[in-house]
CSV table of C-alpha atoms in Angstrom, one decimal:
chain,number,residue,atom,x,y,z
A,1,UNK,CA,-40.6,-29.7,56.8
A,2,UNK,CA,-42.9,-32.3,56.4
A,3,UNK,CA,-41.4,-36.3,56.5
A,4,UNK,CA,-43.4,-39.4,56.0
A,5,UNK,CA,-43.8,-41.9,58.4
A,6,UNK,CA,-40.2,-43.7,55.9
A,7,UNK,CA,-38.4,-40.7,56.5
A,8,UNK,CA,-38.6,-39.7,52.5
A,9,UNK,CA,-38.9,-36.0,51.8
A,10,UNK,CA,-42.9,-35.2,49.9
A,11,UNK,CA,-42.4,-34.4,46.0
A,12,UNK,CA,-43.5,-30.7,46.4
A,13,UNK,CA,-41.0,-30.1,49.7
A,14,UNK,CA,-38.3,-31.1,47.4
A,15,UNK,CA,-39.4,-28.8,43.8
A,16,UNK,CA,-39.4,-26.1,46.6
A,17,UNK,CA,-36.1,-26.8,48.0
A,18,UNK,CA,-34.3,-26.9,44.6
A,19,UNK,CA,-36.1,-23.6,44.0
A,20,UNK,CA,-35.2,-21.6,47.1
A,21,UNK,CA,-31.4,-23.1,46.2
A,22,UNK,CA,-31.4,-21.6,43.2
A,23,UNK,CA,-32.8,-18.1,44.0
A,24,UNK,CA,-29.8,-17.7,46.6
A,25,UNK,CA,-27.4,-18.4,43.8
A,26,UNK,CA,-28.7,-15.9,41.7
A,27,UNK,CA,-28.9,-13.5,44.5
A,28,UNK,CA,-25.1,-14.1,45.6
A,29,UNK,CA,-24.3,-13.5,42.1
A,30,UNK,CA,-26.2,-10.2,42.0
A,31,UNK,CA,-24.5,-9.3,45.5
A,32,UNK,CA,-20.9,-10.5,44.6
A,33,UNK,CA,-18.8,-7.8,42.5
A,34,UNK,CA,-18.4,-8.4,39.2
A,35,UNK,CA,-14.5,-8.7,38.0
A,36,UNK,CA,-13.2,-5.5,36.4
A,37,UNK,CA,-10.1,-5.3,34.3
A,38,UNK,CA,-8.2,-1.8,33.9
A,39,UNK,CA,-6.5,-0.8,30.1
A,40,UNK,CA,-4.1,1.6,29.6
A,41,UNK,CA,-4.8,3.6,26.1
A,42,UNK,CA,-2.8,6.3,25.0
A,43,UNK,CA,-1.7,6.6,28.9
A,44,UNK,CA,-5.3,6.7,30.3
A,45,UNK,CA,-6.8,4.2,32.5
A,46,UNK,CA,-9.8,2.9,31.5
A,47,UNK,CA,-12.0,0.6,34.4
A,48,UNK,CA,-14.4,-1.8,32.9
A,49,UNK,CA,-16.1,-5.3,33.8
A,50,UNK,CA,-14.6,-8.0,32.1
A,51,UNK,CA,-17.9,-9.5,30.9
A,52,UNK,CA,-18.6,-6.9,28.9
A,53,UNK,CA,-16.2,-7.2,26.7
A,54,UNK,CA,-16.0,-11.4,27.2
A,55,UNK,CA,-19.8,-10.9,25.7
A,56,UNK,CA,-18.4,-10.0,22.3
A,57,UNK,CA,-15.9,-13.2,21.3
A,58,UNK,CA,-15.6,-11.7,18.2
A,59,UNK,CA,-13.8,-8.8,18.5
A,60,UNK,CA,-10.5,-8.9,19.7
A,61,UNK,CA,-11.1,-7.6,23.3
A,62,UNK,CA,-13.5,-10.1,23.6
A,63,UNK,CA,-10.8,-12.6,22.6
A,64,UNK,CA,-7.9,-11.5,24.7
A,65,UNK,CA,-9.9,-11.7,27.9
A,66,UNK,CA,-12.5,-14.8,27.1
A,67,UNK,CA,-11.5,-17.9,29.1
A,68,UNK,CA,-8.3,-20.4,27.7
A,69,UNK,CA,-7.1,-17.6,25.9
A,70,UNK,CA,-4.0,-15.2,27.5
A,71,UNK,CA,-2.6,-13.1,24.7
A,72,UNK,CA,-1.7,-10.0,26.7
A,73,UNK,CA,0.1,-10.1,30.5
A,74,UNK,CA,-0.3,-7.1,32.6
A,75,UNK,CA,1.8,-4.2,33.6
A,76,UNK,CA,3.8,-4.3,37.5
A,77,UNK,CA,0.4,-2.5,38.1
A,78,UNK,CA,-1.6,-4.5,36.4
A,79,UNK,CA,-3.2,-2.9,33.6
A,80,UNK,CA,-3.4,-4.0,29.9
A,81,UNK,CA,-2.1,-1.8,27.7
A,82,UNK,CA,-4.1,-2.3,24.5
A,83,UNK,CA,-5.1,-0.7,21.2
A,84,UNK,CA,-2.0,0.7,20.5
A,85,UNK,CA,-1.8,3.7,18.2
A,86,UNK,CA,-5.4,4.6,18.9
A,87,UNK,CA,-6.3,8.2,20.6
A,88,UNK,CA,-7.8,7.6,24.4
A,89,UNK,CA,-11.3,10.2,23.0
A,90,UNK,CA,-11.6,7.5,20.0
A,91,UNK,CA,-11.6,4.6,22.6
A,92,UNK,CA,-13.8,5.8,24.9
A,93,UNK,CA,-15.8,6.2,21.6
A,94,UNK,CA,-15.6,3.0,21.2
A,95,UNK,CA,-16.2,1.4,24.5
A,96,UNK,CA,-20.0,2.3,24.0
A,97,UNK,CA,-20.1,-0.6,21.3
A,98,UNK,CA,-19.7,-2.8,24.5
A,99,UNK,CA,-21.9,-1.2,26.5
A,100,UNK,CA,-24.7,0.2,24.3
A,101,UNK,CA,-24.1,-1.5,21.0
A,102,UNK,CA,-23.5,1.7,18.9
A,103,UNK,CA,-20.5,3.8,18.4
A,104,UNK,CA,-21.3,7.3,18.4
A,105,UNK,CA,-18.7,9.2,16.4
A,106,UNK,CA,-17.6,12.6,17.8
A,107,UNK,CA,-17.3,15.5,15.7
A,108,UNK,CA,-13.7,15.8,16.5
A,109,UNK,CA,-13.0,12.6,15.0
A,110,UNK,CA,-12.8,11.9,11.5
A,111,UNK,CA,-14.7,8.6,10.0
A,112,UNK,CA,-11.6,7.2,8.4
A,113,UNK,CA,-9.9,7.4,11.7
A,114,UNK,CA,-13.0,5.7,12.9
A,115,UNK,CA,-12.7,2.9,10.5
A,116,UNK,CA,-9.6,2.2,10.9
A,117,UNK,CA,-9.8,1.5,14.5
A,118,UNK,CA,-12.9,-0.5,14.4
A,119,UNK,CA,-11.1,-2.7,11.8
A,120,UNK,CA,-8.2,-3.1,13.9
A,121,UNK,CA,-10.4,-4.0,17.0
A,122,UNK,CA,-12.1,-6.2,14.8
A,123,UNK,CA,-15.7,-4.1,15.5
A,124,UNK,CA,-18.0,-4.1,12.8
A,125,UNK,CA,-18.4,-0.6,10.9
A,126,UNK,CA,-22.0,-0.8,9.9
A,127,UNK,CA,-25.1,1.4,9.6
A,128,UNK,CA,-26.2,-0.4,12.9
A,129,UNK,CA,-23.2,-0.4,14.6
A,130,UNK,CA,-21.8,3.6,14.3
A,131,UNK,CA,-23.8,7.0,14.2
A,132,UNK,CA,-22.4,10.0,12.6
A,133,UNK,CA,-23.0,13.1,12.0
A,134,UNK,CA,-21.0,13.2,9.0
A,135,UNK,CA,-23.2,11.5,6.9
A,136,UNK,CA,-21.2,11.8,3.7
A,137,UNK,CA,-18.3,10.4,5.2
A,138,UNK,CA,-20.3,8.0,6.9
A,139,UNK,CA,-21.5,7.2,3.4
A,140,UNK,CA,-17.9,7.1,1.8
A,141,UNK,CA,-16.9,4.8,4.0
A,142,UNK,CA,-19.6,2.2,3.7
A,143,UNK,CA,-20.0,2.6,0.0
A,144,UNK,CA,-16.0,2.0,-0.1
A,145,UNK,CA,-16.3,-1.7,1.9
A,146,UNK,CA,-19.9,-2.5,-0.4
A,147,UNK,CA,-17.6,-1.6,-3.3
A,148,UNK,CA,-14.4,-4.2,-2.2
A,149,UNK,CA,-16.9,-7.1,-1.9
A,150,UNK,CA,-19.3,-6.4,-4.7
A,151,UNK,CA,-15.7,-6.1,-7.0
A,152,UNK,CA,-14.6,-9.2,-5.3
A,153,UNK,CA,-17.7,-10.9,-6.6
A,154,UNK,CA,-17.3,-9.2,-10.1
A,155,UNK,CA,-13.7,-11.3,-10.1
A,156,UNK,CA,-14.8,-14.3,-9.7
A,157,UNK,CA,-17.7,-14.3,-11.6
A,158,UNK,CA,-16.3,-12.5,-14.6
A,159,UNK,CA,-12.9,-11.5,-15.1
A,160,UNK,CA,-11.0,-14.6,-13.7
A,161,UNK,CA,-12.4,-16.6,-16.2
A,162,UNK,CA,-11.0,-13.7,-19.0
A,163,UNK,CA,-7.6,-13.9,-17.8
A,164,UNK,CA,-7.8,-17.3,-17.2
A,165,UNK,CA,-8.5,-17.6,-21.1
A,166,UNK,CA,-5.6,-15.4,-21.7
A,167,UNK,CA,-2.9,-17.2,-19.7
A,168,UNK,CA,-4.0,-20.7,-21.8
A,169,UNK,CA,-2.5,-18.9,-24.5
A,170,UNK,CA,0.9,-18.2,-23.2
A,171,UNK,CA,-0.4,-14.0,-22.5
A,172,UNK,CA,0.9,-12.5,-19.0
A,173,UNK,CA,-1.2,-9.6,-19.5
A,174,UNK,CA,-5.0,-9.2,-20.2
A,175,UNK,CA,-7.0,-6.2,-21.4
A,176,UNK,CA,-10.6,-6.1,-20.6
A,177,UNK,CA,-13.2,-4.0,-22.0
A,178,UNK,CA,-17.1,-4.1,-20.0
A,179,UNK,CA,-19.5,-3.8,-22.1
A,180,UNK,CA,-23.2,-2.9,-21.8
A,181,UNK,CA,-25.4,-6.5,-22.0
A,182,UNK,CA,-27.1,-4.5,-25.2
A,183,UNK,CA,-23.6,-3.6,-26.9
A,184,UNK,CA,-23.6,-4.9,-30.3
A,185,UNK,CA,-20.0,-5.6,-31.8
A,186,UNK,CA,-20.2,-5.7,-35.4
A,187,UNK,CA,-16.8,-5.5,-37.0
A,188,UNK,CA,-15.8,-5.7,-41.5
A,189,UNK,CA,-13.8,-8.8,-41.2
A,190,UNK,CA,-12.2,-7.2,-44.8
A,191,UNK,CA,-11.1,-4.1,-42.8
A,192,UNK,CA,-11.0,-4.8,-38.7
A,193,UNK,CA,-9.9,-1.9,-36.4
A,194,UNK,CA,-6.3,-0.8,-36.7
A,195,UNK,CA,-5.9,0.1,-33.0
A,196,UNK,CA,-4.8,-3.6,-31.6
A,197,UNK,CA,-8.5,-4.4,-30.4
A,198,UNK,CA,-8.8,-7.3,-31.7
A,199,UNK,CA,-6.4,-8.9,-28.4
A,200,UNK,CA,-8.9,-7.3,-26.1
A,201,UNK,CA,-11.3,-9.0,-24.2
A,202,UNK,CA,-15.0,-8.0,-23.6
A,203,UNK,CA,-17.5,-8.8,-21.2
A,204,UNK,CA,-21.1,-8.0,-21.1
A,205,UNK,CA,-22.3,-6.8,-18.1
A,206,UNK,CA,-24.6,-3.8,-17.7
A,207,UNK,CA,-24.3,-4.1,-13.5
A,208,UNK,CA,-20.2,-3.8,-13.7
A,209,UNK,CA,-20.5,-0.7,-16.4
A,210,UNK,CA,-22.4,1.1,-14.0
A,211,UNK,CA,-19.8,0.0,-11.4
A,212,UNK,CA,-16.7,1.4,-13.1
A,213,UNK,CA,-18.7,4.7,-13.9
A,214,UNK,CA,-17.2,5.8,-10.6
A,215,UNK,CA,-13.6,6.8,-10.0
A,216,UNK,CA,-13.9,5.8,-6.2
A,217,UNK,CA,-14.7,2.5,-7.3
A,218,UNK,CA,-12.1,1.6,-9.5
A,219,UNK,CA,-9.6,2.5,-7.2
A,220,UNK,CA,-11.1,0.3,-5.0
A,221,UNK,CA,-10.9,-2.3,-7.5
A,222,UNK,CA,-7.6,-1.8,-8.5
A,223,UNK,CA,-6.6,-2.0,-4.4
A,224,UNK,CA,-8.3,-5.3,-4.9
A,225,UNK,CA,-6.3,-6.7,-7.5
A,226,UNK,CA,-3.2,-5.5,-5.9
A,227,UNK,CA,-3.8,-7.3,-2.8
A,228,UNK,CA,-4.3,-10.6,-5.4
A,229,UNK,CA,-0.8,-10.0,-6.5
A,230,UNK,CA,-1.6,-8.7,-9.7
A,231,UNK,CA,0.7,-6.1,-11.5
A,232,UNK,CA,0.8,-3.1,-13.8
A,233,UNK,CA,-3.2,-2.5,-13.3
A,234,UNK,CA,-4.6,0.2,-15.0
A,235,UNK,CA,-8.9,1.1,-14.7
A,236,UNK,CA,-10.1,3.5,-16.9
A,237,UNK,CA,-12.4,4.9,-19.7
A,238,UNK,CA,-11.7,4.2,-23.4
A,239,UNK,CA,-12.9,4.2,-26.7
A,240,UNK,CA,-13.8,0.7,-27.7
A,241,UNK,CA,-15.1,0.6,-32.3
A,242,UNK,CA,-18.8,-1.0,-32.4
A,243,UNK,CA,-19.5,-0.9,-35.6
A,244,UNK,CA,-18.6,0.1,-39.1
A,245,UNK,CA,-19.2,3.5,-39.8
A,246,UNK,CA,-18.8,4.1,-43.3
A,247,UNK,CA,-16.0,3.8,-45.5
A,248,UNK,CA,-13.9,6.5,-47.5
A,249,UNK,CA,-11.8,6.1,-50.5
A,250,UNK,CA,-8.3,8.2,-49.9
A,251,UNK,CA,-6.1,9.2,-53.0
A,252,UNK,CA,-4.6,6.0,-55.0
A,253,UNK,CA,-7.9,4.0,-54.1
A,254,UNK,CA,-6.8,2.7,-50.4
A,255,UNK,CA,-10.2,2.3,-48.5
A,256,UNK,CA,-10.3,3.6,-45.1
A,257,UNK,CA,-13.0,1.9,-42.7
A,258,UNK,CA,-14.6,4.7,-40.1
A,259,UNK,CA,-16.2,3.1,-37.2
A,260,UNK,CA,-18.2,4.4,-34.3
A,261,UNK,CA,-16.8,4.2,-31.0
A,262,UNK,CA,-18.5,4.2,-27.6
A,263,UNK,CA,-17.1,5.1,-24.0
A,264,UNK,CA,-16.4,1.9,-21.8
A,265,UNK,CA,-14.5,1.1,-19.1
A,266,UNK,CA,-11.6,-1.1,-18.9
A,267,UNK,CA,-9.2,-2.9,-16.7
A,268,UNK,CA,-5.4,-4.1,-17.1
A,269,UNK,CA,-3.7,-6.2,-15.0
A,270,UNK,CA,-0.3,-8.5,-15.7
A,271,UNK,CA,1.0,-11.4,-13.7
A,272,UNK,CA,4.2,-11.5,-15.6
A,273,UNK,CA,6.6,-12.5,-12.9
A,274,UNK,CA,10.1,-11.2,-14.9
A,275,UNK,CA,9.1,-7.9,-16.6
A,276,UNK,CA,12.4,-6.8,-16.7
A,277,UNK,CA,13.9,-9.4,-18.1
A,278,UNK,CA,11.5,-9.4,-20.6
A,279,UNK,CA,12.9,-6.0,-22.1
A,280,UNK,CA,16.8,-6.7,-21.3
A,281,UNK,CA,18.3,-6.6,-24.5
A,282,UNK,CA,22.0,-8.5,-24.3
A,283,UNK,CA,24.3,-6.3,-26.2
A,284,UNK,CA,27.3,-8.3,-27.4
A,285,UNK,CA,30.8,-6.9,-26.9
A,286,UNK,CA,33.6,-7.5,-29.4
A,287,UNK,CA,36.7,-8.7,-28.2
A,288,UNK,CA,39.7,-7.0,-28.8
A,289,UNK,CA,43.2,-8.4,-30.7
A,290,UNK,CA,45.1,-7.2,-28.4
A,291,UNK,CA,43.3,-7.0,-24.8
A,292,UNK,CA,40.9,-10.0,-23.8
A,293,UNK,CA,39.9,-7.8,-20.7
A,294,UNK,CA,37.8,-5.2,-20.2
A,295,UNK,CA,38.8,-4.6,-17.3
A,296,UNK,CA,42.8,-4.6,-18.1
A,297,UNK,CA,41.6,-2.7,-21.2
A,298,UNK,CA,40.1,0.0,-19.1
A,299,UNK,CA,43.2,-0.1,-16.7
A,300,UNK,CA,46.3,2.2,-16.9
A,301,UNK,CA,49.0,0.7,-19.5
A,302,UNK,CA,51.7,-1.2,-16.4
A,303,UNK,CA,55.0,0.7,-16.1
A,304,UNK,CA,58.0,-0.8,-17.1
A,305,UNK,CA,61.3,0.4,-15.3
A,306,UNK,CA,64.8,0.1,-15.5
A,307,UNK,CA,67.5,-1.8,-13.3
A,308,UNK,CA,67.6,1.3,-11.2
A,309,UNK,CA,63.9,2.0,-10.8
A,310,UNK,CA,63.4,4.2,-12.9
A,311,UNK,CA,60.4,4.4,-15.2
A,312,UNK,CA,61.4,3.3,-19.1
A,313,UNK,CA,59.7,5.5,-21.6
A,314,UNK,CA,57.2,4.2,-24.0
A,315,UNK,CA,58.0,3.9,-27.7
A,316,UNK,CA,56.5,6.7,-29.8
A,317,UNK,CA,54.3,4.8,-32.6
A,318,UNK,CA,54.5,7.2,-35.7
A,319,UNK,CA,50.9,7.7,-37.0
A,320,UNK,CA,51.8,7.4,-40.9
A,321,UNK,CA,53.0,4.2,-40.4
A,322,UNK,CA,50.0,2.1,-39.7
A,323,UNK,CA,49.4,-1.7,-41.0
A,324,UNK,CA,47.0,-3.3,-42.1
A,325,UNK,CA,45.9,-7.1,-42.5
A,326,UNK,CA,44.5,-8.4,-45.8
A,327,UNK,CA,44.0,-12.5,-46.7
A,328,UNK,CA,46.1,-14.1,-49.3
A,329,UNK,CA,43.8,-16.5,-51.1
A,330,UNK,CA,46.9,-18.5,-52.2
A,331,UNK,CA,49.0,-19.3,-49.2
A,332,UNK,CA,45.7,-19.1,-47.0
A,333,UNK,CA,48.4,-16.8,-44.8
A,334,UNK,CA,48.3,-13.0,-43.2
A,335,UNK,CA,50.9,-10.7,-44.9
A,336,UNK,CA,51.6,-7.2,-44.0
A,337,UNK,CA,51.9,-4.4,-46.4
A,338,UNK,CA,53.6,-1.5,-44.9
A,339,UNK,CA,52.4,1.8,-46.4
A,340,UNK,CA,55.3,3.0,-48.5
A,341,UNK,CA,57.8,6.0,-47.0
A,342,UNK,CA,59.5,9.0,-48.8
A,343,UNK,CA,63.4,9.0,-48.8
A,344,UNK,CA,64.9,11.6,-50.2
A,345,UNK,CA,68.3,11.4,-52.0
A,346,UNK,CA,69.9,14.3,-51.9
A,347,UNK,CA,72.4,13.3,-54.0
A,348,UNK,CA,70.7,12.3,-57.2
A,349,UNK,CA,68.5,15.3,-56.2
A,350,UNK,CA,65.4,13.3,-56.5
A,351,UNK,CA,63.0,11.0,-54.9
A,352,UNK,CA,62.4,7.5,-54.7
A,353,UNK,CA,60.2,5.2,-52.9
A,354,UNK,CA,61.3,2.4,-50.9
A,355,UNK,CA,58.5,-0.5,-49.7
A,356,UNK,CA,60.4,-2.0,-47.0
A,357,UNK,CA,58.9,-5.5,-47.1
A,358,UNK,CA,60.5,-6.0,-50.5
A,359,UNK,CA,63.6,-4.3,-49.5
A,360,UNK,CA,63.7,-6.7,-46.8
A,361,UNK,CA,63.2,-9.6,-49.7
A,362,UNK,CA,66.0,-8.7,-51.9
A,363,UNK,CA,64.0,-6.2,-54.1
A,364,UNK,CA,63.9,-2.6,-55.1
A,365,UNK,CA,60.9,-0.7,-56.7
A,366,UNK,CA,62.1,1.7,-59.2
A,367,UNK,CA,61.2,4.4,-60.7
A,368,UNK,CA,58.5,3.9,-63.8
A,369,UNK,CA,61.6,4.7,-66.2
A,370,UNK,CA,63.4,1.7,-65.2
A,371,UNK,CA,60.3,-1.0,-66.0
């Protein structure tokens, strides 16, 4: 190495220095081993080098093993046992995402079964990201997560504001109707429909008809809904009046509006928080004169016994003797009329009746003869 005559080192000896410094570091990193971390999955071992799954941070291998971040220990032998739940042939399926960047399904796995473990390893389930040969479940799938965010856009946009119209006037429920943007509504004021459409709500919107017109997508967008708390949600196809018809007289001159109808979908949803409380009715019970329980009057009558324990009969109440209660507008007080009983007098071989309220006053009722 070259000095001057000061002892400093020449400009270009020192650029070549810091090169030849940095070309061993690179080649002791190519010669050192790379750290490898062994999983356990459905009881098979898999061996791979940490970096490649610390070069995706977003997925949630990437996250347990990235630096500052220790959410799994090891086992006594020190393996991870991860992705639990998840077959060892679909993880070694979709360790190529790591390696290669695609997942290539295998036809003995099914592409729900696929989707569900990318989502739980947080891997993106893309066109560029899995190859299948099942293209129409391939499709399903993709169409199914397009459908969840282009409904989630369609709730914002357009049916929150709808239901938001509808709770400002004290509803807990909201029927919607979708429209086509060229749908005319042109109802007789004189004679509206009779079929309770005038409390639905519309909206225009050519792009969510054609939306609805598949089953698959509604009940994607009723999943939707359900995961936003909503209730009762109902997605559908319905008859929705357009325009009057014509009209027709029936007999005794009533007129009878005809209008045309057109297929549209529809969504319901509720946010009523105490539906069943809504349709208790509180039936009243009457007390009784007698029993202020109803529990003691459901109960067995109590036993009464005697000074020697033994049980004392009940009274037999005769049925023909029965009372009844009747207001007596001058003394403002209750008075009993006992129903009147036959006594026969054997001696004056005939019959007489004997009201034993008056009896017990001082007074007899006698026969007509003796008035």
């Amino acid at each position: 190495m070259n000095t001057s005559s000061n002892g400093a080192i020449p400009k270009h000896d020192k650029n070549s220095s810091n090169s030849n410094v940095i070309a061993a570091a690179a080649a002791a990193a190519r010669s050192s081993p790379s750290e490898r971390i062994t999983l356990l999955v459905d009881n098979v071992r898999f061996v791979i080098e940490k970096e490649l799954v610390t070069a995706h941070p977003n997925t949630m291998l990437g996250t347990m093993f990235s630096t500052g971040f220790q959410f799994v220990h090891p086992n006594d032998r020190g393996e991870y046992e991860v992705a639990e739940g998840i077959s060892h042939s679909l993880f070694r399926s979709i360790l190529d995402y790591y390696k290669t960047g695609v997942i290539k399904c295998p036809p003995t796995i099914s592409v729900p079964e696929l989707k569900e473990a990318c989502d739980y390893l947080l891997i993106p389930f893309d066109a560029t990201t899995v190859r299948c040969q099942n293209l129409r479940g391939l499709l399903h799938e993709l169409s199914n997560e397009g459908a969840r965010q282009q409904f989630e856009l369609f709730l914002e946009e357009f049916i929150l504001p709808v239901m938001v119209t509808s709770a400002q006037k004290g509803d807990r429920e909201c029927h919607v109707v979708v429209l086509l943007d060229d749908d005319v509504v042109d109802w007789d004021e004189e004679f509206p429909p009779q079929m309770g459409e005038e409390y639905c709500q519309t909206i225009h919107s050519t792009t969510m008809h054609r939306f609805f017109k598949y089953i698959e997508n509604r009940d994607v967008a009723k999943q939707v809904m359900k995961d936003r708390g909503l209730k009762k949600i109902r997605c559908g196809i319905e008859g929705y009046p357009t325009h009057k018809e014509k009209i027709r007289r029936r007999p005794g001159g009533r007129a009878e509006v005809i209008y045309s109808y057109v297929q549209r979908p529809f969504i319901h949803m509720s946010w009523e928080k105490e539906e069943a409380k809504s349709r208790h009715v509180d039936f009243q019970c009457v007390k009784s004169k007698s029993v202020t329980n109803l529990a003691e009057a459901n109960a067995d009558p109590p036993l009464e016994i005697d000074a020697s324990g033994n049980p004392i009969a009940q009274a037999e109440v005769r049925p023909e003797v029965r009372a009844q209660f009747r207001a007596d507008g001058d003394a403002a007080a209750e008075v009993q009329d006992a129903v009147a009983v036959v006594a026969v007098d054997e001696a004056a071989d005939g019959v007489m009746m004997l009201n034993e309220l008056e009896q017990a006053a001082g007074g007899v009722n006698e026969d007509s003869g003796n008035d």
